[in-house]
Amino acid sequence: MNSNLHNLLGYAAGSISMISFIPQVYKTWKIKSAKDVSIQMFILYTTSTFLWIIYGFTSNQYAIWIPNTIVLFLSITQVILKIKYDMRDKKEQKLKDNK
């Protein structure tokens, strides 16, 4: 495969992966709820993304490690929002139960 086409495919795939996380993170932030989000999936995905960054960086493949660095940030953001909103919901439920 042509080297330029190969790089273009890598950057396109990385960009789409990166963009695909934005709607979920935005929705979670906007509605201030993450009750339907699987924390296990995001923790596994975050771990996988971290490993892809290491692989891309050590093999000098910018098309892998640059987009995955942004995806890692979005994944960590989603995990933080999930924990934050779940803790808030538990506190609210506990207060409601004590009334």
Backbone as a chain_set.jsonl record, in Angstrom:
{"seq": "MNSNLHNLLGYAAGSISMISFIPQVYKTWKIKSAKDVSIQMFILYTTSTFLWIIYGFTSNQYAIWIPNTIVLFLSITQVILKIKYDMRDKKEQKLKDNK", "coords": {"N": [[0.846, -1.175, 0.0], [0.473, 2.231, -0.725], [2.519, 4.554, 0.95], [1.64, 7.147, 1.7], [-1.153, 6.86, 1.481], [-1.522, 4.881, 3.365], [-0.779, 6.24, 5.739], [-2.756, 8.234, 5.679], [-5.092, 6.699, 6.024], [-4.595, 5.778, 8.626], [-4.611, 8.2, 10.11], [-7.235, 9.017, 9.569], [-8.747, 6.937, 10.749], [-7.923, 7.243, 13.427], [-8.854, 9.834, 13.937], [-11.638, 9.516, 13.664], [-12.106, 7.692, 15.744], [-11.404, 9.316, 17.885], [-13.277, 11.432, 17.683], [-15.613, 10.007, 18.083], [-16.003, 9.683, 20.82], [-16.744, 12.124, 21.839], [-19.602, 12.849, 21.706], [-20.758, 11.208, 23.784], [-19.382, 11.982, 26.135], [-20.057, 14.694, 26.164], [-22.888, 14.54, 26.364], [-23.184, 13.282, 28.864], [-22.052, 15.219, 30.536], [-23.774, 17.367, 29.97], [-26.405, 16.496, 30.748], [-25.871, 15.863, 33.294], [-25.697, 13.291, 34.355], [-24.819, 9.868, 34.578], [-25.87, 7.4, 34.702], [-26.533, 5.357, 32.929], [-24.173, 4.616, 31.801], [-21.529, 2.382, 31.326], [-19.165, 1.787, 33.65], [-17.187, -0.134, 33.795], [-16.672, -0.766, 31.113], [-15.578, 1.655, 30.196], [-13.309, 1.863, 31.814], [-11.836, -0.373, 30.978], [-11.538, 0.355, 28.278], [-10.074, 2.695, 28.547], [-7.694, 1.676, 29.611], [-6.884, 0.07, 27.445], [-6.542, 2.067, 25.496], [-4.424, 3.503, 26.613], [-2.405, 1.583, 26.378], [-2.29, 1.417, 23.57], [-1.273, 3.943, 23.043], [1.301, 3.75, 24.134], [2.305, 1.714, 22.467], [2.092, 2.971, 19.904], [3.748, 5.19, 20.301], [6.251, 4.031, 20.929], [6.757, 2.708, 18.581], [6.959, 4.716, 16.862], [4.689, 5.723, 15.51], [2.784, 8.099, 14.65], [0.124, 8.38, 13.863], [-1.182, 6.622, 15.445], [-0.536, 7.114, 18.215], [-1.032, 9.886, 18.699], [-3.881, 10.576, 18.177], [-4.949, 8.714, 20.001], [-4.054, 9.681, 22.423], [-5.683, 11.884, 22.823], [-8.147, 10.556, 22.871], [-7.717, 9.085, 25.2], [-7.736, 11.137, 27.122], [-10.445, 11.938, 26.838], [-11.717, 9.564, 27.599], [-10.872, 9.257, 30.259], [-12.032, 11.553, 31.285], [-14.735, 10.852, 30.98], [-14.898, 8.68, 32.773], [-14.369, 10.009, 35.194], [-16.578, 11.771, 35.271], [-18.631, 9.868, 35.427], [-18.108, 8.644, 37.943], [-18.348, 10.901, 39.611], [-21.059, 11.791, 39.188], [-22.487, 9.481, 39.857], [-21.81, 9.207, 42.568], [-22.975, 11.542, 43.559], [-25.68, 10.992, 42.983], [-26.104, 8.784, 44.653], [-25.807, 9.983, 47.174], [-27.973, 11.771, 47.118], [-30.087, 9.932, 46.963], [-29.777, 8.625, 49.396], [-30.304, 10.715, 51.185], [-32.957, 11.152, 50.521], [-34.08, 8.719, 51.285], [-33.776, 8.874, 54.031], [-35.629, 10.685, 54.885]], "CA": [[0.0, 0.0, 0.0], [1.178, 3.504, -0.791], [2.805, 5.075, 2.287], [0.762, 8.283, 1.978], [-2.495, 6.33, 1.699], [-1.444, 4.172, 4.639], [-0.821, 7.271, 6.78], [-4.071, 8.869, 5.625], [-6.027, 5.772, 6.665], [-4.308, 5.803, 10.06], [-5.109, 9.454, 10.682], [-8.7, 9.009, 9.469], [-9.241, 6.03, 11.788], [-7.675, 7.883, 14.715], [-9.751, 10.983, 14.075], [-12.997, 9.022, 13.902], [-12.112, 7.158, 17.115], [-11.356, 10.455, 18.785], [-14.548, 12.151, 17.595], [-16.711, 9.154, 18.54], [-16.19, 9.818, 22.26], [-17.231, 13.453, 22.199], [-21.036, 12.905, 22.03], [-21.067, 10.602, 25.085], [-18.858, 12.848, 27.194], [-20.876, 15.913, 26.164], [-24.223, 14.219, 26.885], [-23.048, 13.04, 30.3], [-21.827, 16.526, 31.164], [-24.955, 18.207, 29.755], [-27.545, 16.061, 31.558], [-25.358, 15.658, 34.656], [-26.018, 11.933, 34.776], [-24.088, 8.822, 33.863], [-26.394, 6.143, 35.237], [-26.587, 4.335, 31.882], [-22.829, 4.427, 31.258], [-20.811, 1.274, 31.957], [-17.847, 2.184, 34.145], [-16.243, -1.196, 33.466], [-16.288, -0.613, 29.711], [-14.697, 2.807, 30.047], [-12.021, 1.564, 32.445], [-11.129, -1.262, 30.047], [-11.181, 1.113, 27.084], [-9.005, 3.612, 28.945], [-6.487, 0.856, 29.698], [-6.525, -0.277, 26.065], [-6.06, 3.279, 24.838], [-3.099, 3.774, 27.163], [-1.482, 0.632, 25.753], [-2.118, 1.84, 22.174], [-0.377, 5.107, 23.05], [2.661, 3.234, 24.324], [2.676, 1.016, 21.238], [2.289, 3.949, 18.836], [4.905, 6.028, 20.614], [7.495, 3.262, 20.834], [6.986, 2.302, 17.187], [7.03, 5.969, 16.105], [3.516, 5.819, 14.643], [2.017, 9.259, 15.097], [-1.3, 8.169, 13.585], [-1.736, 5.823, 16.537], [-0.437, 7.668, 19.559], [-1.586, 11.239, 18.856], [-5.331, 10.534, 18.416], [-5.252, 7.952, 21.207], [-3.815, 10.543, 23.58], [-6.916, 12.662, 22.988], [-9.164, 9.59, 23.295], [-7.435, 8.788, 26.602], [-8.252, 12.274, 27.886], [-11.907, 11.864, 26.83], [-12.107, 8.383, 28.381], [-10.668, 9.587, 31.672], [-13.08, 12.522, 31.605], [-15.986, 10.112, 31.126], [-14.816, 7.918, 34.021], [-14.505, 10.979, 36.282], [-17.979, 12.201, 35.306], [-19.417, 8.724, 35.904], [-17.909, 8.531, 39.388], [-18.893, 12.112, 40.236], [-22.521, 11.815, 39.158], [-22.992, 8.332, 40.618], [-21.684, 9.542, 43.991], [-24.005, 12.535, 43.846], [-26.98, 10.318, 42.967], [-26.202, 7.963, 45.861], [-26.043, 10.892, 48.298], [-29.35, 12.25, 47.013], [-30.975, 8.817, 47.299], [-29.651, 8.395, 50.834], [-31.048, 11.789, 51.836], [-34.372, 10.902, 50.253], [-34.47, 7.563, 52.094], [-33.756, 9.252, 55.446], [-36.722, 11.627, 55.202]], "C": [[0.891, 1.237, 0.0], [1.332, 4.069, 0.623], [1.896, 6.245, 2.656], [-0.662, 7.828, 2.262], [-2.56, 5.609, 3.043], [-1.537, 5.158, 5.803], [-2.18, 7.947, 6.839], [-5.12, 7.99, 6.297], [-5.835, 5.761, 8.181], [-4.841, 7.053, 10.727], [-6.629, 9.529, 10.632], [-9.297, 8.129, 10.57], [-9.072, 6.648, 13.174], [-8.607, 9.048, 14.967], [-11.173, 10.543, 14.369], [-13.111, 8.435, 15.306], [-12.178, 8.286, 18.131], [-12.709, 11.159, 18.835], [-15.691, 11.327, 18.183], [-16.972, 9.27, 20.041], [-16.853, 11.131, 22.661], [-18.726, 13.47, 22.508], [-21.382, 12.319, 23.403], [-20.588, 11.472, 26.235], [-19.705, 14.114, 27.295], [-22.249, 15.642, 26.765], [-24.175, 14.004, 28.392], [-22.884, 14.352, 31.05], [-23.093, 17.375, 31.101], [-26.112, 17.803, 30.666], [-27.156, 15.776, 33.014], [-25.758, 14.293, 35.217], [-25.228, 10.949, 33.929], [-24.601, 7.45, 34.276], [-26.428, 5.026, 34.204], [-25.228, 4.043, 31.253], [-22.137, 3.308, 32.036], [-19.406, 1.72, 32.355], [-16.797, 1.137, 33.779], [-15.754, -1.061, 32.029], [-15.309, 0.539, 29.542], [-13.34, 2.585, 30.715], [-11.199, 0.645, 31.543], [-10.671, -0.504, 28.808], [-10.038, 2.086, 27.378], [-7.674, 2.864, 29.039], [-5.977, 0.492, 28.303], [-5.926, 0.921, 25.33], [-4.659, 3.637, 25.316], [-2.055, 2.855, 26.53], [-1.244, 0.972, 24.282], [-1.178, 3.044, 22.076], [1.07, 4.648, 23.198], [3.148, 2.551, 23.051], [2.984, 2.014, 20.12], [3.524, 4.802, 19.05], [6.211, 5.261, 20.422], [7.789, 2.776, 19.418], [6.974, 3.511, 16.249], [5.897, 6.098, 15.079], [2.592, 6.915, 15.176], [0.519, 9.06, 14.923], [-1.964, 7.316, 14.659], [-1.683, 6.587, 17.852], [-1.032, 9.061, 19.719], [-3.102, 11.204, 19.064], [-5.691, 9.781, 19.698], [-4.964, 8.735, 22.477], [-5.057, 11.384, 23.865], [-8.052, 11.754, 23.447], [-8.961, 9.229, 24.771], [-7.971, 9.9, 27.5], [-9.776, 12.212, 27.97], [-12.404, 10.684, 27.663], [-11.976, 8.649, 29.879], [-11.718, 10.589, 32.13], [-14.402, 11.812, 31.839], [-16.0, 9.309, 32.427], [-15.003, 8.849, 35.217], [-15.945, 11.452, 36.404], [-18.878, 11.096, 35.841], [-19.312, 8.608, 37.417], [-18.559, 9.704, 40.109], [-20.413, 12.07, 40.303], [-23.128, 10.627, 39.89], [-22.909, 8.593, 42.12], [-22.752, 10.55, 44.399], [-25.379, 11.88, 43.931], [-27.174, 9.452, 44.21], [-26.47, 8.826, 47.093], [-27.477, 11.387, 48.292], [-30.34, 11.159, 47.391], [-30.949, 8.536, 48.792], [-30.414, 9.46, 51.61], [-32.548, 11.575, 51.688], [-34.892, 9.757, 51.122], [-34.551, 7.896, 53.579], [-34.879, 10.196, 55.835], [-37.949, 10.927, 55.671]], "O": [[1.933, 1.268, 0.653], [0.38, 4.061, 1.403], [1.43, 6.333, 3.792], [-1.311, 8.342, 3.173], [-3.548, 5.723, 3.769], [-2.292, 4.933, 6.748], [-2.702, 8.204, 7.923], [-5.949, 8.488, 7.059], [-6.811, 5.738, 8.931], [-5.454, 6.98, 11.792], [-7.25, 10.052, 11.557], [-10.243, 8.533, 11.245], [-9.982, 6.581, 14.0], [-9.094, 9.232, 16.083], [-11.843, 11.124, 15.224], [-14.111, 8.66, 15.988], [-12.917, 8.214, 19.112], [-13.223, 11.447, 19.916], [-16.64, 11.892, 18.725], [-18.082, 8.976, 20.485], [-17.462, 11.217, 23.728], [-19.106, 14.069, 23.514], [-22.216, 12.88, 24.114], [-21.316, 11.675, 27.206], [-20.032, 14.554, 28.397], [-22.73, 16.423, 27.586], [-25.04, 14.497, 29.117], [-23.513, 14.563, 32.087], [-23.445, 18.032, 32.081], [-26.736, 18.661, 31.291], [-28.011, 15.486, 33.851], [-26.107, 14.162, 36.39], [-24.999, 11.161, 32.738], [-23.873, 6.459, 34.214], [-26.359, 3.853, 34.572], [-25.145, 3.3, 30.275], [-22.161, 3.296, 33.267], [-18.566, 1.995, 31.499], [-15.651, 1.479, 33.488], [-14.564, -1.222, 31.755], [-14.318, 0.413, 28.822], [-12.324, 3.077, 30.222], [-10.001, 0.861, 31.364], [-9.548, -0.693, 28.339], [-9.146, 2.274, 26.551], [-6.644, 3.37, 28.593], [-4.783, 0.596, 28.023], [-4.922, 0.793, 24.629], [-3.807, 4.029, 24.519], [-0.958, 3.294, 26.187], [-0.123, 0.832, 23.792], [-0.385, 3.147, 21.14], [1.953, 5.104, 22.471], [4.272, 2.783, 22.608], [4.02, 1.911, 19.465], [4.258, 5.102, 18.108], [7.159, 5.774, 19.827], [8.935, 2.467, 19.09], [6.979, 3.37, 15.026], [6.111, 6.522, 13.943], [1.742, 6.678, 16.034], [-0.269, 9.523, 15.747], [-3.19, 7.299, 14.763], [-2.7, 6.694, 18.538], [-1.504, 9.386, 20.808], [-3.578, 11.76, 20.053], [-6.627, 10.162, 20.401], [-5.577, 8.472, 23.512], [-5.433, 11.571, 25.022], [-8.837, 12.136, 24.315], [-9.935, 9.084, 25.509], [-8.593, 9.625, 28.526], [-10.345, 12.409, 29.043], [-13.412, 10.802, 28.36], [-12.863, 8.307, 30.663], [-12.236, 10.484, 33.242], [-15.117, 12.129, 32.79], [-17.023, 9.268, 33.112], [-15.723, 8.509, 36.156], [-16.482, 11.529, 37.509], [-19.789, 11.362, 36.625], [-20.329, 8.486, 38.1], [-19.247, 9.514, 41.111], [-20.992, 12.29, 41.367], [-24.193, 10.762, 40.491], [-23.826, 8.244, 42.863], [-23.36, 10.424, 45.461], [-26.154, 12.174, 44.84], [-28.274, 9.389, 44.76], [-27.265, 8.452, 47.955], [-28.13, 11.422, 49.335], [-31.331, 11.432, 48.069], [-31.984, 8.24, 49.388], [-31.097, 9.147, 52.585], [-33.311, 11.794, 52.629], [-36.01, 9.817, 51.633], [-35.314, 7.267, 54.311], [-35.057, 10.477, 57.02], [-38.951, 11.574, 55.975]]}, "num_chains": 1, "name": "protein.A"}
